[in-house]
PDB file of C-alpha atoms in Angstrom:
ATOM      1  CA  SER A   1      13.595  25.908 -16.855  1.00  0.00           C
ATOM      2  CA  SER A   2      12.956  23.726 -19.885  1.00  0.00           C
ATOM      3  CA  GLY A   3       9.527  22.498 -18.834  1.00  0.00           C
ATOM      4  CA  LYS A   4      10.919  19.012 -18.339  1.00  0.00           C
ATOM      5  CA  PRO A   5      10.398  17.447 -14.927  1.00  0.00           C
ATOM      6  CA  ALA A   6      13.338  17.605 -12.536  1.00  0.00           C
ATOM      7  CA  ILE A   7      15.319  14.374 -12.384  1.00  0.00           C
ATOM      8  CA  VAL A   8      15.568  12.888  -8.896  1.00  0.00           C
ATOM      9  CA  TRP A   9      17.598   9.794  -8.114  1.00  0.00           C
ATOM     10  CA  THR A  10      17.097   7.321  -5.324  1.00  0.00           C
ATOM     11  CA  ILE A  11      20.128   5.248  -4.355  1.00  0.00           C
ATOM     12  CA  ALA A  12      18.655   2.723  -1.976  1.00  0.00           C
ATOM     13  CA  GLY A  13      17.499  -0.792  -1.256  1.00  0.00           C
ATOM     14  CA  SER A  14      14.580  -2.535  -2.893  1.00  0.00           C
ATOM     15  CA  ASP A  15      11.688  -3.458  -0.589  1.00  0.00           C
ATOM     16  CA  SER A  16       9.921  -6.511  -2.010  1.00  0.00           C
ATOM     17  CA  GLY A  17       6.871  -5.567   0.076  1.00  0.00           C
ATOM     18  CA  GLY A  18       6.673  -2.166  -1.639  1.00  0.00           C
ATOM     19  CA  GLY A  19       6.304  -0.158   1.565  1.00  0.00           C
ATOM     20  CA  ALA A  20       9.764   1.404   1.688  1.00  0.00           C
ATOM     21  CA  GLY A  21      13.012   1.672  -0.227  1.00  0.00           C
ATOM     22  CA  ILE A  22      13.202   2.569  -3.893  1.00  0.00           C
ATOM     23  CA  GLN A  23       9.593   1.559  -4.472  1.00  0.00           C
ATOM     24  CA  ALA A  24       8.302   4.133  -1.972  1.00  0.00           C
ATOM     25  CA  ASP A  25      10.888   6.713  -3.080  1.00  0.00           C
ATOM     26  CA  LEU A  26       9.811   6.465  -6.728  1.00  0.00           C
ATOM     27  CA  HIS A  27       6.150   6.894  -5.729  1.00  0.00           C
ATOM     28  CA  ALA A  28       7.025  10.032  -3.733  1.00  0.00           C
ATOM     29  CA  ILE A  29       9.229  11.433  -6.514  1.00  0.00           C
ATOM     30  CA  HIS A  30       6.443  10.916  -9.050  1.00  0.00           C
ATOM     31  CA  ALA A  31       3.863  12.489  -6.711  1.00  0.00           C
ATOM     32  CA  PHE A  32       5.943  15.686  -6.747  1.00  0.00           C
ATOM     33  CA  GLY A  33       5.958  15.752 -10.548  1.00  0.00           C
ATOM     34  CA  CYS A  34       9.573  14.705 -10.931  1.00  0.00           C
ATOM     35  CA  HIS A  35      11.214  11.980 -13.009  1.00  0.00           C
ATOM     36  CA  GLY A  36      12.605   9.242 -10.755  1.00  0.00           C
ATOM     37  CA  CYS A  37      15.701   7.162 -11.449  1.00  0.00           C
ATOM     38  CA  SER A  38      17.062   4.425  -9.210  1.00  0.00           C
ATOM     39  CA  ALA A  39      20.300   2.673  -8.381  1.00  0.00           C
ATOM     40  CA  VAL A  40      19.706  -0.445  -6.285  1.00  0.00           C
ATOM     41  CA  THR A  41      22.063  -0.949  -3.344  1.00  0.00           C
ATOM     42  CA  CYS A  42      20.489  -4.123  -2.018  1.00  0.00           C
ATOM     43  CA  LEU A  43      17.585  -6.460  -2.432  1.00  0.00           C
ATOM     44  CA  THR A  44      15.460  -7.353   0.548  1.00  0.00           C
ATOM     45  CA  ALA A  45      13.091 -10.228   1.045  1.00  0.00           C
ATOM     46  CA  GLN A  46      10.407  -8.685   3.210  1.00  0.00           C
ATOM     47  CA  ASN A  47       6.732  -8.083   3.728  1.00  0.00           C
ATOM     48  CA  SER A  48       4.665  -6.080   6.197  1.00  0.00           C
ATOM     49  CA  GLN A  49       5.612  -8.561   8.947  1.00  0.00           C
ATOM     50  CA  GLY A  50       9.386  -8.273   8.669  1.00  0.00           C
ATOM     51  CA  VAL A  51      12.627  -8.887   6.797  1.00  0.00           C
ATOM     52  CA  SER A  52      13.660 -12.422   5.806  1.00  0.00           C
ATOM     53  CA  GLY A  53      16.909 -11.544   4.063  1.00  0.00           C
ATOM     54  CA  VAL A  54      19.133  -8.875   2.525  1.00  0.00           C
ATOM     55  CA  HIS A  55      21.392  -9.314  -0.519  1.00  0.00           C
ATOM     56  CA  ALA A  56      23.833  -6.605  -1.647  1.00  0.00           C
ATOM     57  CA  PRO A  57      25.307  -6.391  -5.157  1.00  0.00           C
ATOM     58  CA  PRO A  58      29.043  -5.919  -5.670  1.00  0.00           C
ATOM     59  CA  PRO A  59      30.173  -2.261  -5.569  1.00  0.00           C
ATOM     60  CA  GLU A  60      31.225  -2.508  -9.222  1.00  0.00           C
ATOM     61  CA  PHE A  61      27.612  -3.088 -10.237  1.00  0.00           C
ATOM     62  CA  LEU A  62      26.419  -0.093  -8.231  1.00  0.00           C
ATOM     63  CA  ARG A  63      29.125   1.990  -9.945  1.00  0.00           C
ATOM     64  CA  LEU A  64      27.835   0.763 -13.328  1.00  0.00           C
ATOM     65  CA  GLN A  65      24.286   1.842 -12.431  1.00  0.00           C
ATOM     66  CA  LEU A  66      25.461   5.305 -11.343  1.00  0.00           C
ATOM     67  CA  THR A  67      27.718   5.772 -14.377  1.00  0.00           C
ATOM     68  CA  SER A  68      24.906   4.752 -16.725  1.00  0.00           C
ATOM     69  CA  LEU A  69      22.510   7.249 -15.150  1.00  0.00           C
ATOM     70  CA  MET A  70      25.061  10.089 -15.277  1.00  0.00           C
ATOM     71  CA  GLU A  71      25.480   9.642 -19.027  1.00  0.00           C
ATOM     72  CA  ASP A  72      22.123  11.274 -19.781  1.00  0.00           C
ATOM     73  CA  LEU A  73      20.000  11.656 -16.633  1.00  0.00           C
ATOM     74  CA  SER A  74      21.927  14.142 -14.508  1.00  0.00           C
ATOM     75  CA  PRO A  75      20.112  14.612 -11.184  1.00  0.00           C
ATOM     76  CA  ARG A  76      18.677  17.775  -9.659  1.00  0.00           C
ATOM     77  CA  ALA A  77      18.469  15.886  -6.364  1.00  0.00           C
ATOM     78  CA  VAL A  78      19.767  12.590  -5.002  1.00  0.00           C
ATOM     79  CA  LYS A  79      18.198  10.693  -2.117  1.00  0.00           C
ATOM     80  CA  ILE A  80      20.406   8.107  -0.420  1.00  0.00           C
ATOM     81  CA  GLY A  81      18.696   5.368   1.559  1.00  0.00           C
ATOM     82  CA  MET A  82      19.863   1.944   2.678  1.00  0.00           C
ATOM     83  CA  LEU A  83      23.439   1.078   1.765  1.00  0.00           C
ATOM     84  CA  GLY A  84      23.876  -2.625   2.454  1.00  0.00           C
ATOM     85  CA  THR A  85      27.649  -2.821   2.997  1.00  0.00           C
ATOM     86  CA  ALA A  86      30.643  -0.664   3.901  1.00  0.00           C
ATOM     87  CA  ALA A  87      31.984  -1.138   0.353  1.00  0.00           C
ATOM     88  CA  LEU A  88      28.717   0.204  -1.109  1.00  0.00           C
ATOM     89  CA  ALA A  89      28.873   3.195   1.248  1.00  0.00           C
ATOM     90  CA  GLN A  90      32.421   3.901   0.048  1.00  0.00           C
ATOM     91  CA  GLU A  91      31.263   3.636  -3.581  1.00  0.00           C
ATOM     92  CA  VAL A  92      28.395   6.073  -2.991  1.00  0.00           C
ATOM     93  CA  GLY A  93      30.768   8.451  -1.193  1.00  0.00           C
ATOM     94  CA  ALA A  94      33.174   8.404  -4.152  1.00  0.00           C
ATOM     95  CA  PHE A  95      30.266   9.082  -6.509  1.00  0.00           C
ATOM     96  CA  LEU A  96      28.966  11.994  -4.400  1.00  0.00           C
ATOM     97  CA  LYS A  97      32.454  13.512  -4.255  1.00  0.00           C
ATOM     98  CA  GLN A  98      32.668  13.358  -8.066  1.00  0.00           C
ATOM     99  CA  LEU A  99      29.119  14.723  -8.470  1.00  0.00           C
ATOM    100  CA  LYS A 100      29.744  17.714  -6.190  1.00  0.00           C
ATOM    101  CA  LEU A 101      33.100  18.432  -7.868  1.00  0.00           C
ATOM    102  CA  GLN A 102      31.601  18.239 -11.361  1.00  0.00           C
ATOM    103  CA  SER A 103      28.772  20.618 -10.468  1.00  0.00           C
ATOM    104  CA  SER A 104      31.193  23.112  -8.898  1.00  0.00           C
ATOM    105  CA  LEU A 105      33.422  23.132 -12.017  1.00  0.00           C
ATOM    106  CA  ASP A 106      30.635  23.413 -14.595  1.00  0.00           C
ATOM    107  CA  ASN A 107      28.333  26.400 -14.075  1.00  0.00           C
ATOM    108  CA  LYS A 108      25.847  24.916 -16.579  1.00  0.00           C
ATOM    109  CA  VAL A 109      25.245  21.979 -14.229  1.00  0.00           C
ATOM    110  CA  ASN A 110      22.949  22.621 -11.275  1.00  0.00           C
ATOM    111  CA  LYS A 111      24.430  21.550  -7.978  1.00  0.00           C
ATOM    112  CA  PRO A 112      22.205  18.658  -6.945  1.00  0.00           C
ATOM    113  CA  TRP A 113      20.685  18.497  -3.507  1.00  0.00           C
ATOM    114  CA  VAL A 114      21.752  15.410  -1.574  1.00  0.00           C
ATOM    115  CA  VAL A 115      19.388  13.973   1.026  1.00  0.00           C
ATOM    116  CA  VAL A 116      20.754  11.141   3.148  1.00  0.00           C
ATOM    117  CA  ASP A 117      18.224   8.989   4.988  1.00  0.00           C
ATOM    118  CA  PRO A 118      20.510   6.298   6.434  1.00  0.00           C
ATOM    119  CA  VAL A 119      18.225   3.323   6.850  1.00  0.00           C
ATOM    120  CA  MET A 120      19.741   1.155   9.574  1.00  0.00           C
ATOM    121  CA  ILE A 121      16.742  -0.605  11.104  1.00  0.00           C
ATOM    122  CA  SER A 122      13.566  -1.746   9.366  1.00  0.00           C
ATOM    123  CA  THR A 123      10.143  -0.603  10.538  1.00  0.00           C
ATOM    124  CA  SER A 124       9.678  -4.080  11.999  1.00  0.00           C
ATOM    125  CA  GLY A 125      12.869  -3.661  14.078  1.00  0.00           C
ATOM    126  CA  HIS A 126      15.250  -5.778  11.956  1.00  0.00           C
ATOM    127  CA  LYS A 127      18.879  -4.511  12.019  1.00  0.00           C
ATOM    128  CA  LEU A 128      19.719  -4.028   8.331  1.00  0.00           C
ATOM    129  CA  ILE A 129      23.393  -2.998   8.386  1.00  0.00           C
ATOM    130  CA  ASP A 130      26.414  -3.735  10.556  1.00  0.00           C
ATOM    131  CA  ASP A 131      28.543  -1.278  12.542  1.00  0.00           C
ATOM    132  CA  GLU A 132      31.260  -1.215   9.845  1.00  0.00           C
ATOM    133  CA  THR A 133      28.680   0.005   7.318  1.00  0.00           C
ATOM    134  CA  VAL A 134      27.414   2.689   9.715  1.00  0.00           C
ATOM    135  CA  GLU A 135      31.006   3.923  10.189  1.00  0.00           C
ATOM    136  CA  ALA A 136      31.616   3.921   6.409  1.00  0.00           C
ATOM    137  CA  MET A 137      28.429   5.931   5.847  1.00  0.00           C
ATOM    138  CA  MET A 138      29.462   8.468   8.485  1.00  0.00           C
ATOM    139  CA  LYS A 139      32.935   8.825   6.955  1.00  0.00           C
ATOM    140  CA  HIS A 140      32.196   8.639   3.208  1.00  0.00           C
ATOM    141  CA  VAL A 141      28.542   9.661   2.677  1.00  0.00           C
ATOM    142  CA  PHE A 142      27.383  12.009   5.447  1.00  0.00           C
ATOM    143  CA  PRO A 143      29.914  14.787   4.565  1.00  0.00           C
ATOM    144  CA  TYR A 144      28.148  15.279   1.205  1.00  0.00           C
ATOM    145  CA  ALA A 145      24.630  15.517   2.660  1.00  0.00           C
ATOM    146  CA  ASP A 146      22.689  18.751   2.335  1.00  0.00           C
ATOM    147  CA  VAL A 147      19.946  17.162   4.446  1.00  0.00           C
ATOM    148  CA  LEU A 148      20.496  14.273   6.886  1.00  0.00           C
ATOM    149  CA  THR A 149      17.479  12.413   8.297  1.00  0.00           C
ATOM    150  CA  PRO A 150      18.742   9.632  10.594  1.00  0.00           C
ATOM    151  CA  ASN A 151      16.139   7.327  12.091  1.00  0.00           C
TER     152      ASN A 151
END
């Protein structure tokens, strides 16, 4: 080990209230002494009372975030949270496939742990993703999970 903190990515939604999503993930990552990186899959308008809206970026922008991070911040672990659309789930699945393949071909690259916490309903009970997105996550993302924590 080089003495540098492990790099941990969160690929998830942004919680404007700060109680969940990438904001909470980055706090937890930091608390464990790791360096946190994030790729934002959706923006939410929410507070402690509930969710007012959800906006997802195009898959191409998520791909750009992931590609940029891979250039010099290769992860030791990746945590997947809310994926706002089926297209984003497919994009994350394609990325995970590439990540696992790359780490299996290059013995200098540590195989990253993948934790999938498929956020489907907010704490306040708001349904965050549709059935098509759930199916896409099951087909494209879940197969790459080392740990799956559905709620």
